[in-house]
């Protein structure tokens, strides 16, 4: 195996024997093969005269399945491979195709032989700059696919995004120059922005605009179900099916923003949020006592103490954990989880009190006058975008310290699970405007962009780069990659990315990003505050 798609990759170079995330080498190899044939399937579709919706849906699901911490299940990924090959075999025409598009065998030893040849590995591309750019684009597509899928289950999709995913997957099989790949990288960012916009419409039109909300982080006395991941549709279905069951529902990690949507607030059995970012789940899931539903990443290999209570659905999967399938209409039956919850003890209280959130674009626009006035009279001197991911490495303590040491005249704009590093610090407010404004999930970074664009208008400046906004973004997995590319495609400069720069960026590709966008890493809290803020 060789995998370097996330921030925690071994020695900031690449996981080779087993993933730091827990992914085994046989699963990593199957994921590489799945991506390779998905590119082949895209090529078949692009070369045809058809517009087969099932093909793009399949490619989106395959990309999403290989995102960090989503699916560790060898047999599920093997099934996806077979289903993809079936689709390719039924669609192939009498045309000239690449080897990936021509792959037709479902004989597993032949698939293994191909994997063992190293020809579908990331390292099969020998030029490190081409490899770096092709992987950067692939990871951007994985993040985009995740967002496209969340929108799709709510009945929203963008033809442009779908077509881009198809054509780009096919293009990645071809030889490309550095210049071509650099421009494809920026196009990936623009399409990522569109994918986030589509998901924002899907979420807000289905569940209402997020609003300022005080979220309970304590517990009640009933047994509960904990819902993690990013899929709001799964959350809604479970909430609805559990409404009269006597079982309470809690959100976890990236599902926290579900608490901000008006439509979910009417459910009596929706208690609040339990726990913190994904990487603390081994202790927190044990303390929760009840079943847990993982709707997407991030799964940490579970402890035996709760493994039989961990369920997966959608693109997520873990060997030995029950997978909840959707029927042909997209409906999922969660009764088994609800019945199991009834037999469990109530959650152990690990925290008390509440946190504040719900500052997505429409809510912030309502506060715009107040915000603009505070900037004009100097009460707010800077906004710091600290969106992105959290992770388990100790050096992420940097973000807590950074937030604590920021001048009191600054406001943090956040989205994604990165917020857990500072959302319980009680940093106070400025004229009633909280100093941490949480827009929602990582995809709600879209809201942060909308807020920046509104400030450009309000202050009459030339571009987002002339605003008092500093970007100190934490990344971990591929959704953060698409958010970053979206920001770059909008011309945002001087982004600081940490805790380390991606291992998949070669020195030359990093130079291009520095030259074009002045991207930089982070150093230490004192120096960064001095250089970025004061
Ligand atoms: Fe390693 Fe990250 Fe890949 Fe897991 S996803 S194998 S930790 S690089
Ligand atoms: Fe977090 Fe996994 Fe990225 Fe959606 S839950 S932000 S890491």
Short mmCIF file of C-alpha atoms and ligand atoms in Angstrom, two decimals:
data_model
loop_
_atom_site.label_atom_id
_atom_site.label_comp_id
_atom_site.label_asym_id
_atom_site.label_seq_id
_atom_site.Cartn_x
_atom_site.Cartn_y
_atom_site.Cartn_z
CA UNK A 1 0.00 0.00 0.00
CA UNK A 2 0.93 3.62 -0.34
CA UNK A 3 -1.41 6.34 0.89
CA UNK A 4 -0.65 9.97 1.65
CA UNK A 5 -4.05 11.54 1.25
CA UNK A 6 -4.49 12.86 4.80
CA UNK A 7 -2.62 15.10 7.19
CA UNK A 8 -1.72 12.30 9.58
CA UNK A 9 0.10 10.22 6.99
CA UNK A 10 3.08 8.31 8.40
CA UNK A 11 6.08 10.59 9.01
CA UNK A 12 4.37 13.18 6.85
CA UNK A 13 5.46 11.09 3.91
CA UNK A 14 3.12 8.13 3.31
CA UNK A 15 1.49 5.15 5.03
CA UNK A 16 3.07 1.97 3.70
CA UNK A 17 2.26 -0.99 5.94
CA UNK A 18 -0.90 0.13 7.65
CA UNK A 19 -2.62 3.50 7.84
CA UNK A 20 -2.18 5.70 10.87
CA UNK A 21 -5.98 5.87 10.57
CA UNK A 22 -6.19 2.09 10.97
CA UNK A 23 -6.76 1.30 7.29
CA UNK A 24 -5.22 -2.07 6.46
CA UNK A 25 -3.00 -2.46 3.43
CA UNK A 26 -5.45 -4.80 1.65
CA UNK A 27 -8.23 -2.20 2.02
CA UNK A 28 -5.91 0.60 0.86
CA UNK A 29 -4.95 -1.44 -2.22
CA UNK A 30 -8.59 -2.19 -3.05
CA UNK A 31 -9.39 1.51 -2.72
CA UNK A 32 -6.65 2.34 -5.23
CA UNK A 33 -8.08 -0.25 -7.60
CA UNK A 34 -11.60 1.13 -7.11
CA UNK A 35 -10.43 4.63 -7.99
CA UNK A 36 -8.56 3.32 -11.03
CA UNK A 37 -11.58 1.52 -12.51
CA UNK A 38 -13.83 4.45 -11.57
CA UNK A 39 -11.64 6.55 -13.87
CA UNK A 40 -12.08 3.82 -16.48
CA UNK A 41 -15.86 3.90 -16.05
CA UNK A 42 -15.77 7.70 -16.42
CA UNK A 43 -13.84 7.32 -19.67
CA UNK A 44 -16.43 4.88 -21.05
CA UNK A 45 -19.20 7.33 -20.21
CA UNK A 46 -17.39 10.37 -21.60
CA UNK A 47 -16.73 8.57 -24.89
CA UNK A 48 -20.36 7.53 -25.24
CA UNK A 49 -23.26 9.57 -26.55
CA UNK A 50 -25.30 8.83 -23.45
CA UNK A 51 -25.93 10.78 -20.31
CA UNK A 52 -26.28 7.95 -17.87
CA UNK A 53 -27.10 9.25 -14.40
CA UNK A 54 -26.27 5.92 -12.79
CA UNK A 55 -22.67 6.20 -13.95
CA UNK A 56 -21.96 9.52 -12.28
CA UNK A 57 -23.79 8.39 -9.13
CA UNK A 58 -21.62 5.30 -9.02
CA UNK A 59 -18.40 7.28 -9.48
CA UNK A 60 -19.44 9.76 -6.80
CA UNK A 61 -20.16 6.93 -4.36
CA UNK A 62 -16.84 5.25 -5.15
CA UNK A 63 -14.88 8.46 -4.60
CA UNK A 64 -16.71 9.17 -1.35
CA UNK A 65 -16.10 5.61 -0.12
CA UNK A 66 -12.33 6.11 -0.31
CA UNK A 67 -12.25 9.33 1.70
CA UNK A 68 -10.19 9.13 4.90
CA UNK A 69 -11.95 7.34 7.78
CA UNK A 70 -15.11 6.57 5.80
CA UNK A 71 -14.85 2.91 4.89
CA UNK A 72 -12.58 0.23 6.31
CA UNK A 73 -14.61 -2.74 5.08
CA UNK A 74 -12.76 -4.98 2.64
CA UNK A 75 -15.88 -6.87 1.53
CA UNK A 76 -17.90 -3.70 0.90
CA UNK A 77 -15.15 -2.21 -1.23
CA UNK A 78 -14.80 -5.50 -3.09
CA UNK A 79 -18.56 -5.38 -3.80
CA UNK A 80 -18.23 -1.82 -5.10
CA UNK A 81 -15.42 -2.98 -7.39
CA UNK A 82 -17.56 -5.81 -8.78
CA UNK A 83 -20.55 -3.53 -9.26
CA UNK A 84 -18.36 -1.01 -11.08
CA UNK A 85 -16.92 -3.72 -13.35
CA UNK A 86 -20.46 -4.96 -14.11
CA UNK A 87 -21.42 -1.44 -15.10
CA UNK A 88 -18.34 -1.05 -17.30
CA UNK A 89 -18.97 -4.39 -18.98
CA UNK A 90 -22.55 -3.43 -19.77
CA UNK A 91 -21.67 0.00 -21.17
CA UNK A 92 -18.43 -0.59 -23.10
CA UNK A 93 -18.78 -0.05 -26.84
CA UNK A 94 -16.60 -0.81 -29.78
CA UNK A 95 -14.18 2.02 -29.09
CA UNK A 96 -10.58 2.68 -28.24
CA UNK A 97 -10.22 2.66 -24.46
CA UNK A 98 -7.45 2.86 -21.89
CA UNK A 99 -6.50 -0.20 -19.85
CA UNK A 100 -8.59 0.98 -16.88
CA UNK A 101 -11.69 1.34 -19.06
CA UNK A 102 -11.03 -2.05 -20.62
CA UNK A 103 -10.78 -3.87 -17.29
CA UNK A 104 -13.48 -6.55 -17.41
CA UNK A 105 -12.41 -9.39 -15.13
CA UNK A 106 -14.19 -10.13 -11.87
CA UNK A 107 -11.73 -12.90 -11.12
CA UNK A 108 -10.38 -11.71 -7.81
CA UNK A 109 -6.95 -13.28 -8.22
CA UNK A 110 -6.53 -11.29 -11.45
CA UNK A 111 -7.50 -8.13 -9.59
CA UNK A 112 -4.96 -8.97 -6.90
CA UNK A 113 -2.31 -9.64 -9.54
CA UNK A 114 -2.96 -6.21 -11.02
CA UNK A 115 -2.72 -4.60 -7.58
CA UNK A 116 0.51 -6.47 -6.82
CA UNK A 117 2.05 -5.26 -10.07
CA UNK A 118 2.00 -1.76 -8.54
CA UNK A 119 0.48 -0.37 -11.72
CA UNK A 120 -2.63 1.07 -10.06
CA UNK A 121 -0.73 2.49 -7.09
CA UNK A 122 -0.31 6.23 -6.63
CA UNK A 123 3.44 5.64 -6.99
CA UNK A 124 3.01 4.23 -10.50
CA UNK A 125 3.22 7.83 -11.68
CA UNK A 126 6.96 8.36 -11.57
CA UNK A 127 7.13 12.12 -12.07
CA UNK A 128 6.57 13.48 -8.57
CA UNK A 129 5.11 16.79 -9.74
CA UNK A 130 2.60 15.13 -12.05
CA UNK A 131 1.77 12.65 -9.29
CA UNK A 132 1.35 15.48 -6.82
CA UNK A 133 -1.04 17.45 -9.02
CA UNK A 134 -3.03 14.41 -10.12
CA UNK A 135 -3.49 13.36 -6.50
CA UNK A 136 -4.35 16.91 -5.44
CA UNK A 137 -7.11 16.90 -8.06
CA UNK A 138 -8.25 13.38 -7.11
CA UNK A 139 -8.51 14.35 -3.44
CA UNK A 140 -10.39 17.50 -4.39
CA UNK A 141 -12.79 15.28 -6.36
CA UNK A 142 -13.24 13.02 -3.35
CA UNK A 143 -14.29 15.98 -1.20
CA UNK A 144 -16.51 17.30 -3.98
CA UNK A 145 -18.11 13.87 -4.40
CA UNK A 146 -18.97 13.74 -0.69
CA UNK A 147 -20.74 17.09 -0.90
CA UNK A 148 -22.46 16.18 -4.17
CA UNK A 149 -23.78 12.98 -2.62
CA UNK A 150 -25.21 14.78 0.44
CA UNK A 151 -27.03 17.17 -1.89
CA UNK A 152 -28.20 14.37 -4.15
CA UNK A 153 -29.94 12.45 -1.36
CA UNK A 154 -31.95 15.60 -0.70
CA UNK A 155 -32.90 15.81 -4.38
CA UNK A 156 -30.39 18.47 -5.47
CA UNK A 157 -27.57 18.16 -7.93
CA UNK A 158 -25.54 20.27 -10.30
CA UNK A 159 -25.15 19.05 -13.88
CA UNK A 160 -21.96 21.07 -14.12
CA UNK A 161 -20.45 19.39 -11.07
CA UNK A 162 -21.52 15.95 -12.29
CA UNK A 163 -20.02 16.54 -15.73
CA UNK A 164 -16.84 17.91 -14.25
CA UNK A 165 -16.40 14.85 -12.04
CA UNK A 166 -16.90 12.56 -15.04
CA UNK A 167 -14.60 14.36 -17.44
CA UNK A 168 -11.89 15.00 -14.87
CA UNK A 169 -11.83 11.39 -13.70
CA UNK A 170 -11.39 10.34 -17.34
CA UNK A 171 -8.75 13.04 -17.94
CA UNK A 172 -6.70 11.83 -15.00
CA UNK A 173 -5.96 8.61 -16.92
CA UNK A 174 -4.26 10.60 -19.66
CA UNK A 175 -0.86 12.17 -19.88
CA UNK A 176 -0.99 15.81 -18.90
CA UNK A 177 1.49 18.65 -18.66
CA UNK A 178 2.13 20.49 -15.41
CA UNK A 179 0.42 23.59 -16.78
CA UNK A 180 -2.67 21.63 -17.79
CA UNK A 181 -2.84 20.07 -14.35
CA UNK A 182 -2.41 23.40 -12.56
CA UNK A 183 -5.35 24.85 -14.46
CA UNK A 184 -7.39 21.68 -13.84
CA UNK A 185 -6.62 22.08 -10.13
CA UNK A 186 -8.13 25.57 -10.11
CA UNK A 187 -11.12 24.39 -12.11
CA UNK A 188 -11.58 21.67 -9.48
CA UNK A 189 -11.72 24.45 -6.89
CA UNK A 190 -14.39 26.37 -8.82
CA UNK A 191 -16.48 23.24 -9.15
CA UNK A 192 -15.97 22.54 -5.47
CA UNK A 193 -17.44 25.95 -4.73
CA UNK A 194 -20.43 25.06 -6.90
CA UNK A 195 -20.80 21.71 -5.13
CA UNK A 196 -20.82 23.49 -1.75
CA UNK A 197 -23.35 26.00 -3.06
CA UNK A 198 -25.58 23.16 -4.26
CA UNK A 199 -25.36 21.47 -0.88
CA UNK A 200 -26.09 24.74 0.88
CA UNK A 201 -29.28 25.12 -1.19
CA UNK A 202 -30.21 21.50 -0.53
CA UNK A 203 -29.75 21.86 3.22
CA UNK A 204 -31.38 25.26 3.66
CA UNK A 205 -34.32 24.59 1.33
CA UNK A 206 -35.00 21.29 3.06
CA UNK A 207 -34.35 22.18 6.67
CA UNK A 208 -34.51 26.00 6.80
CA UNK A 209 -31.71 28.49 7.36
CA UNK A 210 -29.48 27.74 10.35
CA UNK A 211 -30.18 30.17 13.18
CA UNK A 212 -28.39 31.20 16.34
CA UNK A 213 -28.77 28.25 18.69
CA UNK A 214 -27.74 27.37 22.17
CA UNK A 215 -26.86 23.68 21.99
CA UNK A 216 -27.12 21.53 25.09
CA UNK A 217 -23.98 19.46 25.66
CA UNK A 218 -25.31 17.63 28.71
CA UNK A 219 -27.52 14.53 28.79
CA UNK A 220 -30.99 13.40 29.85
CA UNK A 221 -32.03 10.22 31.60
CA UNK A 222 -33.42 8.28 28.64
CA UNK A 223 -31.37 5.88 26.56
CA UNK A 224 -29.96 7.58 23.49
CA UNK A 225 -28.67 7.17 19.96
CA UNK A 226 -25.64 9.15 18.85
CA UNK A 227 -25.46 10.26 15.21
CA UNK A 228 -22.12 11.21 13.69
CA UNK A 229 -20.86 12.22 10.25
CA UNK A 230 -22.26 14.75 7.81
CA UNK A 231 -25.46 13.34 6.29
CA UNK A 232 -28.47 15.41 7.38
CA UNK A 233 -30.94 13.18 5.52
CA UNK A 234 -29.87 10.15 7.55
CA UNK A 235 -30.17 12.27 10.67
CA UNK A 236 -33.70 13.32 9.76
CA UNK A 237 -34.84 9.78 9.01
CA UNK A 238 -33.52 8.47 12.31
CA UNK A 239 -34.93 11.39 14.27
CA UNK A 240 -38.31 10.87 12.72
CA UNK A 241 -38.39 7.11 13.24
CA UNK A 242 -37.34 7.49 16.89
CA UNK A 243 -39.74 10.31 17.77
CA UNK A 244 -42.21 8.35 19.90
CA UNK A 245 -39.87 5.61 21.03
CA UNK A 246 -38.69 7.04 24.34
CA UNK A 247 -35.17 7.10 22.91
CA UNK A 248 -33.27 10.41 22.78
CA UNK A 249 -31.13 11.53 19.88
CA UNK A 250 -27.78 13.29 20.17
CA UNK A 251 -25.43 14.63 17.54
CA UNK A 252 -21.71 13.98 17.54
CA UNK A 253 -18.75 15.80 15.91
CA UNK A 254 -19.69 17.06 12.42
CA UNK A 255 -23.40 16.40 13.05
CA UNK A 256 -23.44 19.18 15.68
CA UNK A 257 -24.73 21.76 13.15
CA UNK A 258 -27.97 19.75 12.82
CA UNK A 259 -28.85 21.56 16.05
CA UNK A 260 -28.93 24.86 14.13
CA UNK A 261 -31.64 23.91 11.60
CA UNK A 262 -35.21 25.00 12.41
CA UNK A 263 -36.75 21.80 11.07
CA UNK A 264 -34.96 19.57 13.56
CA UNK A 265 -35.76 21.75 16.57
CA UNK A 266 -39.37 20.59 16.71
CA UNK A 267 -38.36 17.08 17.76
CA UNK A 268 -38.82 16.63 21.50
CA UNK A 269 -36.39 13.73 21.62
CA UNK A 270 -33.53 15.72 20.04
CA UNK A 271 -31.40 16.56 23.07
CA UNK A 272 -28.23 18.21 21.79
CA UNK A 273 -24.62 17.35 21.10
CA UNK A 274 -22.51 14.73 22.87
CA UNK A 275 -18.74 14.77 22.90
CA UNK A 276 -16.16 16.39 20.72
CA UNK A 277 -14.31 15.94 17.45
CA UNK A 278 -14.06 12.53 15.78
CA UNK A 279 -10.73 11.45 17.22
CA UNK A 280 -11.99 11.32 20.81
CA UNK A 281 -14.69 8.81 19.91
CA UNK A 282 -13.11 5.70 21.44
CA UNK A 283 -13.62 7.07 24.95
CA UNK A 284 -16.76 9.06 24.28
CA UNK A 285 -18.62 6.30 22.43
CA UNK A 286 -17.91 3.96 25.34
CA UNK A 287 -19.34 6.50 27.80
CA UNK A 288 -22.38 7.11 25.62
CA UNK A 289 -23.71 3.60 26.39
CA UNK A 290 -26.17 3.55 23.49
CA UNK A 291 -25.87 2.77 19.76
CA UNK A 292 -24.01 5.06 17.39
CA UNK A 293 -24.80 5.67 13.72
CA UNK A 294 -21.90 6.74 11.51
CA UNK A 295 -23.34 8.41 8.42
CA UNK A 296 -19.93 9.31 6.92
CA UNK A 297 -16.35 9.80 8.06
CA UNK A 298 -14.67 9.99 10.53
CA UNK A 299 -14.68 6.45 11.95
CA UNK A 300 -11.91 5.45 14.35
CA UNK A 301 -11.48 1.65 14.61
CA UNK A 302 -13.91 0.88 17.46
CA UNK A 303 -13.22 -0.70 20.83
CA UNK A 304 -14.83 -4.09 21.47
CA UNK A 305 -16.85 -2.50 24.29
CA UNK A 306 -19.16 -0.75 21.80
CA UNK A 307 -18.35 -2.32 18.43
CA UNK A 308 -21.64 -4.23 18.38
CA UNK A 309 -23.46 -0.93 18.89
CA UNK A 310 -21.72 0.87 16.01
CA UNK A 311 -23.78 1.06 12.80
CA UNK A 312 -22.74 2.48 9.45
CA UNK A 313 -24.64 3.67 6.40
CA UNK A 314 -24.09 5.48 3.08
CA UNK A 315 -20.43 5.55 2.07
CA UNK A 316 -19.30 4.57 5.57
CA UNK A 317 -18.42 1.03 6.56
CA UNK A 318 -16.50 -0.95 9.14
CA UNK A 319 -15.97 -4.72 9.17
CA UNK A 320 -18.12 -6.43 11.79
CA UNK A 321 -20.40 -3.41 12.22
CA UNK A 322 -23.94 -3.57 10.86
CA UNK A 323 -24.48 -1.60 7.64
CA UNK A 324 -27.92 0.00 7.08
CA UNK A 325 -28.85 -0.10 3.40
CA UNK A 326 -31.25 2.31 1.69
CA UNK A 327 -34.18 0.92 -0.31
CA UNK A 328 -34.64 1.96 -3.93
CA UNK A 329 -36.44 5.14 -2.82
CA UNK A 330 -33.60 6.11 -0.47
CA UNK A 331 -35.54 5.19 2.67
CA UNK A 332 -33.55 3.60 5.50
CA UNK A 333 -35.03 1.48 8.25
CA UNK A 334 -33.33 2.34 11.53
CA UNK A 335 -35.66 0.26 13.74
CA UNK A 336 -32.89 -2.13 14.75
CA UNK A 337 -30.86 0.78 16.15
CA UNK A 338 -33.89 2.15 17.99
CA UNK A 339 -34.74 -1.25 19.48
CA UNK A 340 -31.15 -1.75 20.59
CA UNK A 341 -31.10 1.71 22.20
CA UNK A 342 -34.11 0.77 24.35
CA UNK A 343 -32.03 -1.96 25.99
CA UNK A 344 -29.11 0.38 26.78
CA UNK A 345 -28.34 2.60 29.75
CA UNK A 346 -28.68 6.37 29.41
CA UNK A 347 -25.51 8.20 28.36
CA UNK A 348 -22.96 9.07 31.00
CA UNK A 349 -22.68 12.82 31.38
CA UNK A 350 -19.21 13.92 30.26
CA UNK A 351 -19.94 17.63 29.93
CA UNK A 352 -22.57 20.11 31.06
CA UNK A 353 -23.84 23.40 29.76
CA UNK A 354 -24.23 24.66 26.22
CA UNK A 355 -22.40 25.99 23.21
CA UNK A 356 -23.49 28.60 20.70
CA UNK A 357 -23.64 28.14 16.95
CA UNK A 358 -25.72 28.64 13.84
CA UNK A 359 -23.84 31.50 12.19
CA UNK A 360 -24.31 30.44 8.60
CA UNK A 361 -24.61 33.13 5.93
CA UNK A 362 -28.26 34.04 6.31
CA UNK A 363 -27.98 34.46 10.09
CA UNK A 364 -24.80 36.52 9.80
CA UNK A 365 -26.42 38.74 7.13
CA UNK A 366 -29.12 39.52 9.68
CA UNK A 367 -26.37 40.73 12.00
CA UNK A 368 -24.52 42.52 9.19
CA UNK A 369 -25.26 46.08 10.35
CA UNK A 370 -23.95 45.33 13.82
CA UNK A 371 -20.85 43.61 12.43
CA UNK A 372 -20.06 46.41 9.97
CA UNK A 373 -20.48 49.03 12.65
CA UNK A 374 -18.16 47.13 15.00
CA UNK A 375 -15.50 46.99 12.27
CA UNK A 376 -15.93 50.66 11.38
CA UNK A 377 -15.59 51.85 14.97
CA UNK A 378 -12.60 49.57 15.59
CA UNK A 379 -14.26 47.21 18.07
CA UNK A 380 -13.56 44.35 15.67
CA UNK A 381 -10.08 44.61 14.18
CA UNK A 382 -9.78 41.26 12.42
CA UNK A 383 -11.71 38.15 11.45
CA UNK A 384 -9.76 34.92 11.57
CA UNK A 385 -11.04 32.07 9.42
CA UNK A 386 -10.09 28.95 11.37
CA UNK A 387 -12.23 26.47 9.48
CA UNK A 388 -11.35 22.89 8.60
CA UNK A 389 -10.69 19.65 10.40
CA UNK A 390 -9.52 18.51 13.78
CA UNK A 391 -7.12 15.61 14.24
CA UNK A 392 -5.57 13.50 16.94
CA UNK A 393 -1.98 14.71 16.86
CA UNK A 394 -0.80 16.67 19.89
CA UNK A 395 0.51 19.56 17.81
CA UNK A 396 -3.10 20.61 17.12
CA UNK A 397 -3.09 22.10 20.59
CA UNK A 398 -1.64 25.03 18.61
CA UNK A 399 -5.18 25.95 17.52
CA UNK A 400 -6.50 26.10 21.09
CA UNK A 401 -3.59 28.27 22.14
CA UNK A 402 -3.91 30.43 19.06
CA UNK A 403 -7.61 31.04 19.78
CA UNK A 404 -6.90 31.80 23.44
CA UNK A 405 -4.13 34.26 22.68
CA UNK A 406 -5.89 36.19 19.94
CA UNK A 407 -6.50 39.87 20.78
CA UNK A 408 -9.97 40.42 22.22
CA UNK A 409 -10.89 42.57 19.26
CA UNK A 410 -10.84 39.58 16.90
CA UNK A 411 -13.62 37.24 15.80
CA UNK A 412 -13.07 33.63 14.74
CA UNK A 413 -15.10 32.41 11.75
CA UNK A 414 -15.25 28.64 11.79
CA UNK A 415 -16.78 25.60 10.12
CA UNK A 416 -15.92 21.90 10.23
CA UNK A 417 -14.74 19.86 13.17
CA UNK A 418 -11.69 22.15 13.66
CA UNK A 419 -13.98 24.20 15.94
CA UNK A 420 -13.76 21.68 18.77
CA UNK A 421 -10.30 23.03 19.55
CA UNK A 422 -11.82 26.32 20.77
CA UNK A 423 -15.63 26.26 20.77
CA UNK A 424 -15.88 25.60 24.51
CA UNK A 425 -13.39 28.25 25.63
CA UNK A 426 -15.98 30.94 26.35
CA UNK A 427 -14.12 33.63 24.45
CA UNK A 428 -16.90 36.14 25.06
CA UNK A 429 -18.44 38.60 22.62
CA UNK A 430 -17.91 42.00 21.02
CA UNK A 431 -20.99 44.22 21.32
CA UNK A 432 -23.12 41.07 21.50
CA UNK A 433 -21.35 39.40 18.55
CA UNK A 434 -19.82 36.12 19.81
CA UNK A 435 -16.08 35.85 19.22
CA UNK A 436 -16.48 32.37 17.73
CA UNK A 437 -19.00 32.27 14.91
CA UNK A 438 -19.64 28.68 13.86
CA UNK A 439 -21.21 28.41 10.41
CA UNK A 440 -21.62 24.62 10.56
CA UNK A 441 -20.00 21.61 8.90
CA UNK A 442 -16.87 21.78 6.74
CA UNK A 443 -19.05 22.24 3.64
CA UNK A 444 -20.54 25.31 5.34
CA UNK A 445 -17.21 27.00 4.66
CA UNK A 446 -19.40 28.11 1.77
CA UNK A 447 -21.09 30.42 4.30
CA UNK A 448 -17.76 31.89 5.31
CA UNK A 449 -17.08 32.72 1.67
CA UNK A 450 -20.52 34.35 1.39
CA UNK A 451 -19.81 36.42 4.48
CA UNK A 452 -16.45 37.55 3.03
CA UNK A 453 -18.10 38.50 -0.27
CA UNK A 454 -20.78 40.49 1.58
CA UNK A 455 -18.05 42.37 3.46
CA UNK A 456 -16.35 43.19 0.14
CA UNK A 457 -19.59 44.90 -0.90
CA UNK A 458 -20.17 46.57 2.45
CA UNK A 459 -16.68 48.07 2.63
CA UNK A 460 -16.43 48.79 -1.08
CA UNK A 461 -12.98 47.17 -1.31
CA UNK A 462 -11.57 45.62 -4.44
CA UNK A 463 -11.41 41.98 -3.37
CA UNK A 464 -11.55 39.56 -0.45
CA UNK A 465 -7.81 40.09 -0.09
CA UNK A 466 -8.39 43.69 0.98
CA UNK A 467 -10.58 42.75 3.94
CA UNK A 468 -9.45 42.49 7.56
CA UNK A 469 -9.66 38.67 7.28
CA UNK A 470 -6.83 36.27 8.02
CA UNK A 471 -6.95 32.59 7.07
CA UNK A 472 -5.45 30.04 9.45
CA UNK A 473 -6.96 26.78 8.27
CA UNK A 474 -6.51 23.32 9.76
CA UNK A 475 -6.81 20.41 7.37
CA UNK A 476 -7.00 16.66 7.83
CA UNK A 477 -8.88 14.93 5.04
CA UNK A 478 -10.04 15.46 1.48
CA UNK A 479 -13.06 17.64 2.22
CA UNK A 480 -10.65 20.24 3.52
CA UNK A 481 -8.74 19.85 0.25
CA UNK A 482 -11.79 20.84 -1.79
CA UNK A 483 -12.54 23.75 0.56
CA UNK A 484 -8.96 24.98 0.14
CA UNK A 485 -9.11 24.64 -3.65
CA UNK A 486 -12.44 26.51 -3.67
CA UNK A 487 -10.84 29.41 -1.76
CA UNK A 488 -7.89 29.47 -4.15
CA UNK A 489 -10.18 29.45 -7.17
CA UNK A 490 -11.84 32.59 -5.75
CA UNK A 491 -8.45 34.27 -5.60
CA UNK A 492 -8.04 34.18 -1.81
CA UNK A 493 -4.37 34.74 -0.98
CA UNK A 494 -2.14 34.35 2.09
CA UNK A 495 -3.86 31.24 3.45
CA UNK A 496 -1.98 29.57 6.28
CA UNK A 497 -2.44 25.82 6.30
CA UNK A 498 -1.54 23.52 9.16
CA UNK A 499 -0.62 21.76 11.24
CA UNK A 500 1.61 20.54 8.39
CA UNK A 501 1.50 21.07 4.65
CA UNK A 502 0.16 18.09 2.68
CA UNK A 503 2.71 15.34 2.04
CA UNK A 504 1.23 14.95 -1.44
CA UNK A 505 2.43 18.41 -2.45
CA UNK A 506 5.83 18.03 -4.10
CA UNK A 507 8.36 20.84 -3.51
CA UNK A 508 7.73 22.23 -7.01
CA UNK A 509 3.95 22.16 -6.63
CA UNK A 510 4.28 23.86 -3.25
CA UNK A 511 6.40 26.53 -4.95
CA UNK A 512 3.65 27.11 -7.51
CA UNK A 513 1.08 27.54 -4.72
CA UNK A 514 3.37 29.89 -2.84
CA UNK A 515 4.09 31.93 -5.94
CA UNK A 516 0.47 32.17 -7.14
CA UNK A 517 -1.33 32.35 -3.79
CA UNK A 518 1.27 33.01 -1.15
CA UNK A 519 0.19 29.89 0.74
CA UNK A 520 2.21 29.23 3.90
CA UNK A 521 2.34 26.83 6.82
CA UNK A 522 2.18 27.73 10.48
CA UNK A 523 5.05 28.28 12.92
CA UNK A 524 4.28 28.89 16.60
CA UNK A 525 1.42 30.70 18.28
CA UNK A 526 3.35 33.78 19.40
CA UNK A 527 5.03 34.43 16.06
CA UNK A 528 1.92 33.66 14.03
CA UNK A 529 -0.22 36.00 16.11
CA UNK A 530 2.45 38.67 15.75
CA UNK A 531 2.79 38.20 12.00
CA UNK A 532 -0.81 37.56 11.05
CA UNK A 533 -2.86 39.62 13.42
CA UNK A 534 -1.04 42.52 14.99
FE1 LIG B 1 -2.47 7.03 6.10
FE2 LIG B 1 -4.23 9.02 6.03
FE3 LIG B 1 -4.12 7.23 4.05
FE4 LIG B 1 -5.06 6.56 6.48
S1 LIG B 1 -5.96 8.01 5.01
S2 LIG B 1 -3.68 5.36 5.20
S3 LIG B 1 -3.68 7.76 7.79
S4 LIG B 1 -2.55 8.70 4.60
FE1 LIG B 2 -13.90 16.47 10.49
FE2 LIG B 2 -13.46 13.97 9.77
FE3 LIG B 2 -12.61 16.89 8.27
FE4 LIG B 2 -16.13 17.70 7.86
S1 LIG B 2 -15.22 14.71 10.73
S2 LIG B 2 -14.32 18.06 8.91
S3 LIG B 2 -12.00 15.53 9.79
#
